[in-house]
PDB file of C-alpha atoms and ligand atoms in Angstrom:
ATOM      1  CA  UNK N  73       0.046   0.028  -0.042  1.00 60.00           C
ATOM      2  CA  UNK N  74       1.272   3.409  -0.789  1.00 80.00           C
ATOM      3  CA  UNK N  75       1.202   6.212   1.743  1.00 89.00           C
ATOM      4  CA  UNK N  76       0.055   9.840   1.172  1.00 95.00           C
ATOM      5  CA  UNK N  77       2.934  12.300   1.164  1.00 97.00           C
ATOM      6  CA  UNK N  78       1.875  15.769   2.267  1.00 98.00           C
ATOM      7  CA  UNK N  79       3.963  18.886   1.730  1.00 98.00           C
ATOM      8  CA  UNK N  80       3.874  22.547   1.066  1.00 98.00           C
ATOM      9  CA  UNK N  81       5.097  24.584  -1.975  1.00 98.00           C
ATOM     10  CA  UNK N  82       4.677  28.387  -2.051  1.00 97.00           C
ATOM     11  CA  UNK N  83       2.676  28.154   1.159  1.00 97.00           C
ATOM     12  CA  UNK N  84       0.055  25.854  -0.479  1.00 98.00           C
ATOM     13  CA  UNK N  85      -0.750  22.278   0.523  1.00 98.00           C
ATOM     14  CA  UNK N  86       0.436  19.661  -1.967  1.00 98.00           C
ATOM     15  CA  UNK N  87       0.438  15.933  -2.357  1.00 97.00           C
ATOM     16  CA  UNK N  88       3.690  14.372  -3.605  1.00 96.00           C
ATOM     17  CA  UNK N  89       3.421  11.536  -5.998  1.00 92.00           C
ATOM     18  CA  UNK N  90       4.841   8.030  -5.212  1.00 88.00           C
ATOM     19  CA  UNK N  91       7.559   8.449  -7.789  1.00 87.00           C
ATOM     20  CA  UNK N  92       8.606  11.731  -6.063  1.00 89.00           C
ATOM     21  CA  UNK N  93       8.799  13.241  -9.560  1.00 88.00           C
ATOM     22  CA  UNK N  94       5.970  15.633  -9.000  1.00 94.00           C
ATOM     23  CA  UNK N  95       3.082  16.998  -6.948  1.00 96.00           C
ATOM     24  CA  UNK N  96      -0.373  18.168  -7.143  1.00 96.00           C
ATOM     25  CA  UNK N  97      -1.964  21.351  -5.363  1.00 97.00           C
ATOM     26  CA  UNK N  98      -4.493  19.870  -2.956  1.00 97.00           C
ATOM     27  CA  UNK N  99      -7.069  22.727  -3.367  1.00 97.00           C
ATOM     28  CA  UNK N 100      -6.958  22.413  -7.177  1.00 96.00           C
ATOM     29  CA  UNK N 101      -6.738  18.657  -7.399  1.00 95.00           C
ATOM     30  CA  UNK N 102      -9.742  18.372  -4.958  1.00 96.00           C
ATOM     31  CA  UNK N 103     -11.847  20.732  -7.117  1.00 96.00           C
ATOM     32  CA  UNK N 104     -11.905  23.238  -4.263  1.00 97.00           C
ATOM     33  CA  UNK N 105     -13.228  20.700  -1.704  1.00 98.00           C
ATOM     34  CA  UNK N 106     -10.117  20.971   0.346  1.00 98.00           C
ATOM     35  CA  UNK N 107      -8.319  24.181   1.466  1.00 98.00           C
ATOM     36  CA  UNK N 108      -4.946  25.370   0.212  1.00 98.00           C
ATOM     37  CA  UNK N 109      -3.652  26.112   3.799  1.00 98.00           C
ATOM     38  CA  UNK N 110      -1.473  23.226   5.052  1.00 98.00           C
ATOM     39  CA  UNK N 111      -2.688  23.688   8.632  1.00 98.00           C
ATOM     40  CA  UNK N 112      -6.345  23.543   7.605  1.00 98.00           C
ATOM     41  CA  UNK N 113      -5.568  20.372   5.514  1.00 98.00           C
ATOM     42  CA  UNK N 114      -3.910  18.672   8.560  1.00 98.00           C
ATOM     43  CA  UNK N 115      -7.223  19.106  10.402  1.00 98.00           C
ATOM     44  CA  UNK N 116      -8.846  17.143   7.631  1.00 98.00           C
ATOM     45  CA  UNK N 117      -6.268  14.471   7.354  1.00 98.00           C
ATOM     46  CA  UNK N 118      -8.529  11.586   6.411  1.00 97.00           C
ATOM     47  CA  UNK N 119      -9.866  13.584   3.495  1.00 97.00           C
ATOM     48  CA  UNK N 120      -6.321  14.386   2.356  1.00 97.00           C
ATOM     49  CA  UNK N 121      -5.438  10.685   2.503  1.00 96.00           C
ATOM     50  CA  UNK N 122      -8.546   9.780   0.425  1.00 95.00           C
ATOM     51  CA  UNK N 123      -7.527  12.393  -2.131  1.00 95.00           C
ATOM     52  CA  UNK N 124      -4.043  10.876  -2.262  1.00 94.00           C
ATOM     53  CA  UNK N 125      -5.574   7.516  -3.430  1.00 91.00           C
ATOM     54  CA  UNK N 126      -6.765   9.248  -6.660  1.00 89.00           C
ATOM     55  CA  UNK N 127      -3.268  10.668  -7.170  1.00 89.00           C
ATOM     56  CA  UNK N 128      -2.114   7.129  -8.223  1.00 81.00           C
ATOM     57  CA  UNK N 129      -4.220   7.281 -11.302  1.00 81.00           C
ATOM     58  CA  UNK N 130      -3.434  10.892 -12.096  1.00 79.00           C
ATOM     59  CA  UNK N 131      -1.819  11.482 -15.544  1.00 79.00           C
ATOM     60  CA  UNK N 132       1.846  12.613 -15.420  1.00 77.00           C
ATOM     61  CA  UNK N 133       0.809  15.832 -17.148  1.00 82.00           C
ATOM     62  CA  UNK N 134      -1.259  16.714 -14.029  1.00 87.00           C
ATOM     63  CA  UNK N 135       1.881  16.752 -11.907  1.00 93.00           C
ATOM     64  CA  UNK N 136       4.070  19.712 -11.315  1.00 95.00           C
ATOM     65  CA  UNK N 137       7.733  18.653 -11.308  1.00 95.00           C
ATOM     66  CA  UNK N 138       9.104  18.557  -7.686  1.00 95.00           C
ATOM     67  CA  UNK N 139      12.006  20.565  -6.875  1.00 96.00           C
ATOM     68  CA  UNK N 140      13.027  19.866  -3.226  1.00 96.00           C
ATOM     69  CA  UNK N 141      14.638  23.272  -2.861  1.00 97.00           C
ATOM     70  CA  UNK N 142      11.241  24.800  -3.344  1.00 97.00           C
ATOM     71  CA  UNK N 143       9.547  22.747  -0.582  1.00 98.00           C
ATOM     72  CA  UNK N 144       8.274  24.842   2.403  1.00 98.00           C
ATOM     73  CA  UNK N 145       7.910  23.545   5.924  1.00 98.00           C
ATOM     74  CA  UNK N 146       4.938  21.132   5.732  1.00 98.00           C
ATOM     75  CA  UNK N 147       3.541  22.341   8.984  1.00 98.00           C
ATOM     76  CA  UNK N 148       4.070  26.170   8.937  1.00 98.00           C
ATOM     77  CA  UNK N 149       2.228  27.279  12.024  1.00 98.00           C
ATOM     78  CA  UNK N 150       1.890  24.558  14.703  1.00 98.00           C
ATOM     79  CA  UNK N 151       0.411  25.805  18.100  1.00 98.00           C
ATOM     80  CA  UNK N 152       2.952  23.669  19.922  1.00 98.00           C
ATOM     81  CA  UNK N 153       6.291  21.955  19.185  1.00 98.00           C
ATOM     82  CA  UNK N 154       7.340  19.408  21.716  1.00 98.00           C
ATOM     83  CA  UNK N 155      10.639  17.653  21.784  1.00 98.00           C
ATOM     84  CA  UNK N 156      11.761  14.656  23.937  1.00 97.00           C
ATOM     85  CA  UNK N 157      15.350  14.638  25.379  1.00 92.00           C
ATOM     86  CA  UNK N 158      17.461  11.626  26.094  1.00 90.00           C
ATOM     87  CA  UNK N 159      15.163   9.206  24.476  1.00 95.00           C
ATOM     88  CA  UNK N 160      17.847   6.684  23.111  1.00 92.00           C
ATOM     89  CA  UNK N 161      19.935   4.706  25.591  1.00 84.00           C
ATOM     90  CA  UNK N 162      23.194   5.260  23.862  1.00 79.00           C
ATOM     91  CA  UNK N 163      22.654   9.020  23.597  1.00 80.00           C
ATOM     92  CA  UNK N 164      21.978   9.326  27.228  1.00 80.00           C
ATOM     93  CA  UNK N 165      25.325   7.650  27.970  1.00 78.00           C
ATOM     94  CA  UNK N 166      27.239   9.985  25.615  1.00 77.00           C
ATOM     95  CA  UNK N 167      25.682  13.093  27.136  1.00 78.00           C
ATOM     96  CA  UNK N 168      26.305  11.721  30.665  1.00 80.00           C
ATOM     97  CA  UNK N 169      22.526  11.610  31.546  1.00 81.00           C
ATOM     98  CA  UNK N 170      20.820   8.869  33.414  1.00 82.00           C
ATOM     99  CA  UNK N 171      17.831   7.144  31.872  1.00 87.00           C
ATOM    100  CA  UNK N 172      14.636   9.223  32.413  1.00 89.00           C
ATOM    101  CA  UNK N 173      11.711   7.628  34.188  1.00 91.00           C
ATOM    102  CA  UNK N 174       9.199   9.702  32.371  1.00 94.00           C
ATOM    103  CA  UNK N 175       9.733  11.359  28.903  1.00 95.00           C
ATOM    104  CA  UNK N 176      12.074  14.385  29.397  1.00 94.00           C
ATOM    105  CA  UNK N 177      10.077  17.099  27.502  1.00 96.00           C
ATOM    106  CA  UNK N 178      11.142  20.519  26.246  1.00 96.00           C
ATOM    107  CA  UNK N 179       9.852  22.842  23.649  1.00 97.00           C
ATOM    108  CA  UNK N 180      11.194  24.320  20.380  1.00 98.00           C
ATOM    109  CA  UNK N 181       9.338  27.592  19.681  1.00 98.00           C
ATOM    110  CA  UNK N 182       7.538  27.640  16.305  1.00 98.00           C
ATOM    111  CA  UNK N 183       9.558  30.757  15.199  1.00 98.00           C
ATOM    112  CA  UNK N 184      12.463  28.344  14.747  1.00 98.00           C
ATOM    113  CA  UNK N 185      10.896  26.213  12.025  1.00 98.00           C
ATOM    114  CA  UNK N 186      12.897  25.878   8.687  1.00 98.00           C
ATOM    115  CA  UNK N 187      12.312  24.578   5.211  1.00 97.00           C
ATOM    116  CA  UNK N 188      13.288  20.978   4.358  1.00 98.00           C
ATOM    117  CA  UNK N 189      16.259  22.296   2.290  1.00 98.00           C
ATOM    118  CA  UNK N 190      16.835  25.487   4.403  1.00 98.00           C
ATOM    119  CA  UNK N 191      19.899  27.225   5.620  1.00 98.00           C
ATOM    120  CA  UNK N 192      21.091  27.102   9.226  1.00 97.00           C
ATOM    121  CA  UNK N 193      22.588  30.328  10.411  1.00 97.00           C
ATOM    122  CA  UNK N 194      25.163  29.182  12.916  1.00 98.00           C
ATOM    123  CA  UNK N 195      25.616  31.158  16.149  1.00 97.00           C
ATOM    124  CA  UNK N 196      28.897  30.823  18.047  1.00 95.00           C
ATOM    125  CA  UNK N 197      31.165  27.751  17.966  1.00 96.00           C
ATOM    126  CA  UNK N 198      28.977  25.074  19.377  1.00 98.00           C
ATOM    127  CA  UNK N 199      25.928  24.517  17.133  1.00 98.00           C
ATOM    128  CA  UNK N 200      25.123  20.780  16.902  1.00 98.00           C
ATOM    129  CA  UNK N 201      23.024  18.455  14.817  1.00 98.00           C
ATOM    130  CA  UNK N 202      20.340  16.028  16.248  1.00 98.00           C
ATOM    131  CA  UNK N 203      18.513  13.690  13.700  1.00 98.00           C
ATOM    132  CA  UNK N 204      14.993  12.911  14.959  1.00 98.00           C
ATOM    133  CA  UNK N 205      11.879  11.134  14.002  1.00 98.00           C
ATOM    134  CA  UNK N 206       8.988  13.625  14.090  1.00 98.00           C
ATOM    135  CA  UNK N 207       5.251  12.903  14.501  1.00 98.00           C
ATOM    136  CA  UNK N 208       2.577  15.504  13.442  1.00 98.00           C
ATOM    137  CA  UNK N 209      -0.775  15.394  15.191  1.00 98.00           C
ATOM    138  CA  UNK N 210      -3.963  15.236  13.164  1.00 98.00           C
ATOM    139  CA  UNK N 211      -6.594  15.038  15.929  1.00 98.00           C
ATOM    140  CA  UNK N 212      -5.930  16.678  19.309  1.00 98.00           C
ATOM    141  CA  UNK N 213      -7.277  15.964  22.774  1.00 98.00           C
ATOM    142  CA  UNK N 214      -6.515  15.363  26.395  1.00 98.00           C
ATOM    143  CA  UNK N 215      -5.803  12.080  28.132  1.00 98.00           C
ATOM    144  CA  UNK N 216      -5.231  10.100  24.899  1.00 98.00           C
ATOM    145  CA  UNK N 217      -4.790   6.447  25.668  1.00 98.00           C
ATOM    146  CA  UNK N 218      -1.851   4.320  24.502  1.00 98.00           C
ATOM    147  CA  UNK N 219      -4.120   2.274  22.306  1.00 98.00           C
ATOM    148  CA  UNK N 220      -5.663   5.260  20.656  1.00 98.00           C
ATOM    149  CA  UNK N 221      -2.463   7.293  20.261  1.00 98.00           C
ATOM    150  CA  UNK N 222      -1.597   6.280  16.604  1.00 98.00           C
ATOM    151  CA  UNK N 223      -5.141   7.303  15.505  1.00 98.00           C
ATOM    152  CA  UNK N 224      -4.300  10.880  16.635  1.00 98.00           C
ATOM    153  CA  UNK N 225      -1.201  10.989  14.417  1.00 98.00           C
ATOM    154  CA  UNK N 226      -1.327  12.457  10.862  1.00 98.00           C
ATOM    155  CA  UNK N 227       2.060  11.242   9.817  1.00 98.00           C
ATOM    156  CA  UNK N 228       5.726  11.063  10.274  1.00 98.00           C
ATOM    157  CA  UNK N 229       8.708  13.010   8.799  1.00 98.00           C
ATOM    158  CA  UNK N 230      12.354  13.548   9.482  1.00 98.00           C
ATOM    159  CA  UNK N 231      13.547  16.340  11.766  1.00 98.00           C
ATOM    160  CA  UNK N 232      16.629  18.224  12.826  1.00 98.00           C
ATOM    161  CA  UNK N 233      16.780  19.573  16.332  1.00 98.00           C
ATOM    162  CA  UNK N 234      19.584  21.930  15.769  1.00 98.00           C
ATOM    163  CA  UNK N 235      21.051  22.870  19.195  1.00 98.00           C
ATOM    164  CA  UNK N 236      23.302  25.757  20.373  1.00 98.00           C
ATOM    165  CA  UNK N 237      25.126  23.854  23.106  1.00 97.00           C
ATOM    166  CA  UNK N 238      26.822  27.007  24.492  1.00 97.00           C
ATOM    167  CA  UNK N 239      23.398  28.468  25.140  1.00 96.00           C
ATOM    168  CA  UNK N 240      21.874  25.196  26.351  1.00 95.00           C
ATOM    169  CA  UNK N 241      24.621  24.609  28.911  1.00 93.00           C
ATOM    170  CA  UNK N 242      25.238  28.299  29.789  1.00 94.00           C
ATOM    171  CA  UNK N 243      23.769  27.882  33.266  1.00 94.00           C
ATOM    172  CA  UNK N 244      23.418  25.210  35.885  1.00 93.00           C
ATOM    173  CA  UNK N 245      21.082  23.523  35.584  1.00 90.00           C
ATOM    174  CA  UNK N 246      21.096  23.799  31.852  1.00 90.00           C
ATOM    175  CA  UNK N 247      17.883  24.884  29.792  1.00 89.00           C
ATOM    176  CA  UNK N 248      16.922  23.351  26.465  1.00 92.00           C
ATOM    177  CA  UNK N 249      14.204  25.434  24.890  1.00 95.00           C
ATOM    178  CA  UNK N 250      16.005  28.649  23.950  1.00 96.00           C
ATOM    179  CA  UNK N 251      19.237  26.841  22.903  1.00 97.00           C
ATOM    180  CA  UNK N 252      17.066  24.835  20.486  1.00 97.00           C
ATOM    181  CA  UNK N 253      14.961  27.669  19.149  1.00 98.00           C
ATOM    182  CA  UNK N 254      17.386  29.953  17.217  1.00 98.00           C
ATOM    183  CA  UNK N 255      16.196  30.904  13.719  1.00 98.00           C
ATOM    184  CA  UNK N 256      15.987  27.923  11.453  1.00 98.00           C
ATOM    185  CA  UNK N 257      16.835  25.419  14.188  1.00 98.00           C
ATOM    186  CA  UNK N 258      13.663  23.344  13.696  1.00 98.00           C
ATOM    187  CA  UNK N 259      13.875  21.650  10.373  1.00 98.00           C
ATOM    188  CA  UNK N 260      11.231  19.047   9.571  1.00 98.00           C
ATOM    189  CA  UNK N 261      10.049  17.271   6.250  1.00 97.00           C
ATOM    190  CA  UNK N 262      10.742  17.039   3.512  1.00 98.00           C
ATOM    191  CA  UNK N 263       6.970  15.965   3.513  1.00 98.00           C
ATOM    192  CA  UNK N 264       4.683  14.181   6.030  1.00 98.00           C
ATOM    193  CA  UNK N 265       4.051  10.494   5.286  1.00 98.00           C
ATOM    194  CA  UNK N 266       0.691   9.157   6.380  1.00 97.00           C
ATOM    195  CA  UNK N 267       1.389   6.970   9.469  1.00 97.00           C
ATOM    196  CA  UNK N 268      -1.766   4.810   9.239  1.00 96.00           C
ATOM    197  CA  UNK N 269      -0.547   3.220   6.020  1.00 95.00           C
ATOM    198  CA  UNK N 270       3.083   2.980   6.975  1.00 95.00           C
ATOM    199  CA  UNK N 271       3.842  -0.659   7.961  1.00 94.00           C
ATOM    200  CA  UNK N 272       7.330   0.355   9.129  1.00 95.00           C
ATOM    201  CA  UNK N 273       6.245   3.232  11.381  1.00 96.00           C
ATOM    202  CA  UNK N 274       7.492   1.481  14.569  1.00 93.00           C
ATOM    203  CA  UNK N 275      10.940   0.647  13.378  1.00 95.00           C
ATOM    204  CA  UNK N 276      12.623   2.966  10.866  1.00 97.00           C
ATOM    205  CA  UNK N 277      16.238   3.323   9.864  1.00 98.00           C
ATOM    206  CA  UNK N 278      17.576   6.767  10.544  1.00 98.00           C
ATOM    207  CA  UNK N 279      20.887   8.242   9.409  1.00 98.00           C
ATOM    208  CA  UNK N 280      22.453  11.729   9.831  1.00 98.00           C
ATOM    209  CA  UNK N 281      25.415  12.773   7.690  1.00 98.00           C
ATOM    210  CA  UNK N 282      27.445  15.880   8.116  1.00 98.00           C
ATOM    211  CA  UNK N 283      29.266  16.953   4.822  1.00 98.00           C
ATOM    212  CA  UNK N 284      28.950  13.249   3.693  1.00 97.00           C
ATOM    213  CA  UNK N 285      30.165  11.564   6.896  1.00 98.00           C
ATOM    214  CA  UNK N 286      27.781   9.336   8.764  1.00 98.00           C
ATOM    215  CA  UNK N 287      27.431  10.842  12.296  1.00 98.00           C
ATOM    216  CA  UNK N 288      24.250   9.054  13.547  1.00 97.00           C
ATOM    217  CA  UNK N 289      22.766   5.785  12.556  1.00 97.00           C
ATOM    218  CA  UNK N 290      20.003   3.930  14.438  1.00 96.00           C
ATOM    219  CA  UNK N 291      16.825   2.016  14.169  1.00 95.00           C
ATOM    220  CA  UNK N 292      13.979   3.997  15.822  1.00 95.00           C
ATOM    221  CA  UNK N 293      12.729   0.991  17.843  1.00 91.00           C
ATOM    222  CA  UNK N 294      15.701   1.734  20.186  1.00 92.00           C
ATOM    223  CA  UNK N 295      13.785   4.572  21.637  1.00 94.00           C
ATOM    224  CA  UNK N 296      13.106   4.483  25.307  1.00 95.00           C
ATOM    225  CA  UNK N 297       9.614   6.045  25.003  1.00 97.00           C
ATOM    226  CA  UNK N 298       7.885   5.345  21.734  1.00 97.00           C
ATOM    227  CA  UNK N 299       5.433   7.571  19.978  1.00 98.00           C
ATOM    228  CA  UNK N 300       2.268   6.194  21.807  1.00 98.00           C
ATOM    229  CA  UNK N 301       4.020   6.632  25.147  1.00 98.00           C
ATOM    230  CA  UNK N 302       4.922  10.141  24.365  1.00 98.00           C
ATOM    231  CA  UNK N 303       1.421  11.112  23.161  1.00 98.00           C
ATOM    232  CA  UNK N 304      -0.245   9.520  26.179  1.00 98.00           C
ATOM    233  CA  UNK N 305       2.123  11.334  28.490  1.00 98.00           C
ATOM    234  CA  UNK N 306       1.960  14.727  26.894  1.00 98.00           C
ATOM    235  CA  UNK N 307      -1.774  14.725  26.572  1.00 98.00           C
ATOM    236  CA  UNK N 308      -2.056  13.785  30.276  1.00 98.00           C
ATOM    237  CA  UNK N 309      -0.720  17.261  30.992  1.00 98.00           C
ATOM    238  CA  UNK N 310      -1.206  19.450  27.926  1.00 98.00           C
ATOM    239  CA  UNK N 311      -4.066  19.542  25.452  1.00 98.00           C
ATOM    240  CA  UNK N 312      -2.808  18.434  22.029  1.00 98.00           C
ATOM    241  CA  UNK N 313      -4.051  20.187  18.801  1.00 98.00           C
ATOM    242  CA  UNK N 314      -4.083  19.257  15.130  1.00 98.00           C
ATOM    243  CA  UNK N 315      -0.828  20.341  13.597  1.00 98.00           C
ATOM    244  CA  UNK N 316       1.267  19.995  16.708  1.00 98.00           C
ATOM    245  CA  UNK N 317       4.771  18.760  16.066  1.00 98.00           C
ATOM    246  CA  UNK N 318       6.568  16.207  18.285  1.00 98.00           C
ATOM    247  CA  UNK N 319      10.269  15.657  17.963  1.00 98.00           C
ATOM    248  CA  UNK N 320      10.938  12.115  19.512  1.00 98.00           C
ATOM    249  CA  UNK N 321      14.628  12.349  20.477  1.00 97.00           C
ATOM    250  CA  UNK N 322      17.962  11.921  18.890  1.00 96.00           C
ATOM    251  CA  UNK N 323      20.167   8.737  18.946  1.00 95.00           C
ATOM    252  CA  UNK N 324      23.991   8.749  19.791  1.00 93.00           C
ATOM    253  CA  UNK N 325      26.572  10.465  17.663  1.00 95.00           C
ATOM    254  CA  UNK N 326      25.688  14.107  18.104  1.00 96.00           C
ATOM    255  CA  UNK N 327      28.679  16.505  17.828  1.00 96.00           C
ATOM    256  CA  UNK N 328      28.919  17.209  21.529  1.00 94.00           C
ATOM    257  CA  UNK N 329      29.093  13.589  22.372  1.00 92.00           C
ATOM    258  CA  UNK N 330      31.947  12.716  20.111  1.00 94.00           C
ATOM    259  CA  UNK N 331      35.615  12.500  20.892  1.00 94.00           C
ATOM    260  CA  UNK N 332      36.914  14.898  19.670  1.00 95.00           C
ATOM    261  CA  UNK N 333      33.720  16.988  19.683  1.00 96.00           C
ATOM    262  CA  UNK N 334      32.499  17.938  16.147  1.00 97.00           C
ATOM    263  CA  UNK N 335      30.392  21.088  15.949  1.00 98.00           C
ATOM    264  CA  UNK N 336      28.930  22.511  12.801  1.00 98.00           C
ATOM    265  CA  UNK N 337      30.883  24.963  10.578  1.00 98.00           C
ATOM    266  CA  UNK N 338      29.799  27.226   7.822  1.00 98.00           C
ATOM    267  CA  UNK N 339      29.617  25.134   4.655  1.00 98.00           C
ATOM    268  CA  UNK N 340      28.582  21.901   6.354  1.00 98.00           C
ATOM    269  CA  UNK N 341      25.718  20.151   4.868  1.00 98.00           C
ATOM    270  CA  UNK N 342      23.528  18.215   7.291  1.00 98.00           C
ATOM    271  CA  UNK N 343      21.398  15.354   5.667  1.00 98.00           C
ATOM    272  CA  UNK N 344      18.916  13.498   7.852  1.00 98.00           C
ATOM    273  CA  UNK N 345      17.457  10.533   6.173  1.00 98.00           C
ATOM    274  CA  UNK N 346      14.684   8.272   7.482  1.00 98.00           C
ATOM    275  CA  UNK N 347      13.584   5.133   5.727  1.00 97.00           C
ATOM    276  CA  UNK N 348      10.399   5.597   3.755  1.00 96.00           C
ATOM    277  CA  UNK N 349      10.181   9.297   4.980  1.00 97.00           C
ATOM    278  CA  UNK N 350      12.781  10.914   2.855  1.00 97.00           C
ATOM    279  CA  UNK N 351      15.761  13.305   3.434  1.00 98.00           C
ATOM    280  CA  UNK N 352      16.172  16.727   5.001  1.00 98.00           C
ATOM    281  CA  UNK N 353      19.130  18.623   3.635  1.00 98.00           C
ATOM    282  CA  UNK N 354      20.246  21.762   5.485  1.00 98.00           C
ATOM    283  CA  UNK N 355      23.186  23.937   4.682  1.00 98.00           C
ATOM    284  CA  UNK N 356      25.035  25.717   7.389  1.00 98.00           C
ATOM    285  CA  UNK N 357      26.059  29.326   6.790  1.00 98.00           C
TER     286      UNK N 357
HETATM  287 ZN1   ZN W 262      16.717  16.639  20.271  1.00 72.57          ZN
END
């Protein structure tokens, strides 16, 4: 079964064809039944996925050629961006953290969102990369149960939780949210892949390369708290809303955890690839 791939071009919601060669504009392809605003489409996720089924039979001439450099952030205005720290055992060890008993949650502010092929403006000497699997909520709520959690997810995509370690560790105790919210530090995409039809959603291969060198490589089933655990936990405290973005944590291999440490430099290209979900490609300036 093929999965819907939802993205944004020129601020308008699009569906990307299976071949990745092209896309259709959702508002036009649906004959005006669905809106052009990506956030409004995420609230009507099941209709978006139904429309994606008719994309398979669309003629190639109906597709606009896909240029990844022109893709916008697929979720441009989430109300909330949550992120989970220390969610892979090997990463906990490299950062000298113990294993958390509950998900260790912080926020990235929405003003830090970036394009899938966007630029990262480095600040200082200690900007770092963190490849992450990202879940996007389709249906909000409070007190979502473990068994219901997947039905609240629109889809999954790759994410980069860029981190200014100098800012993160400037004080004792450290604080996460500002160090991870500089301009462009929240890259997600390149598009959202429907989770309901993704057989591999519980165990995906994830790789992060910096200027061609593999820095992080894991299977996502090595997470301490899986996506349903995180949704159940978050929604027991905060109301979740359609379009909310959840970063699920990074595996080992980040720059700060390496010997010697490897922080980002102008000219570095950070590529984050997740099996079946595509590749983010961010250029450091
Ligand atoms: Zn992170």
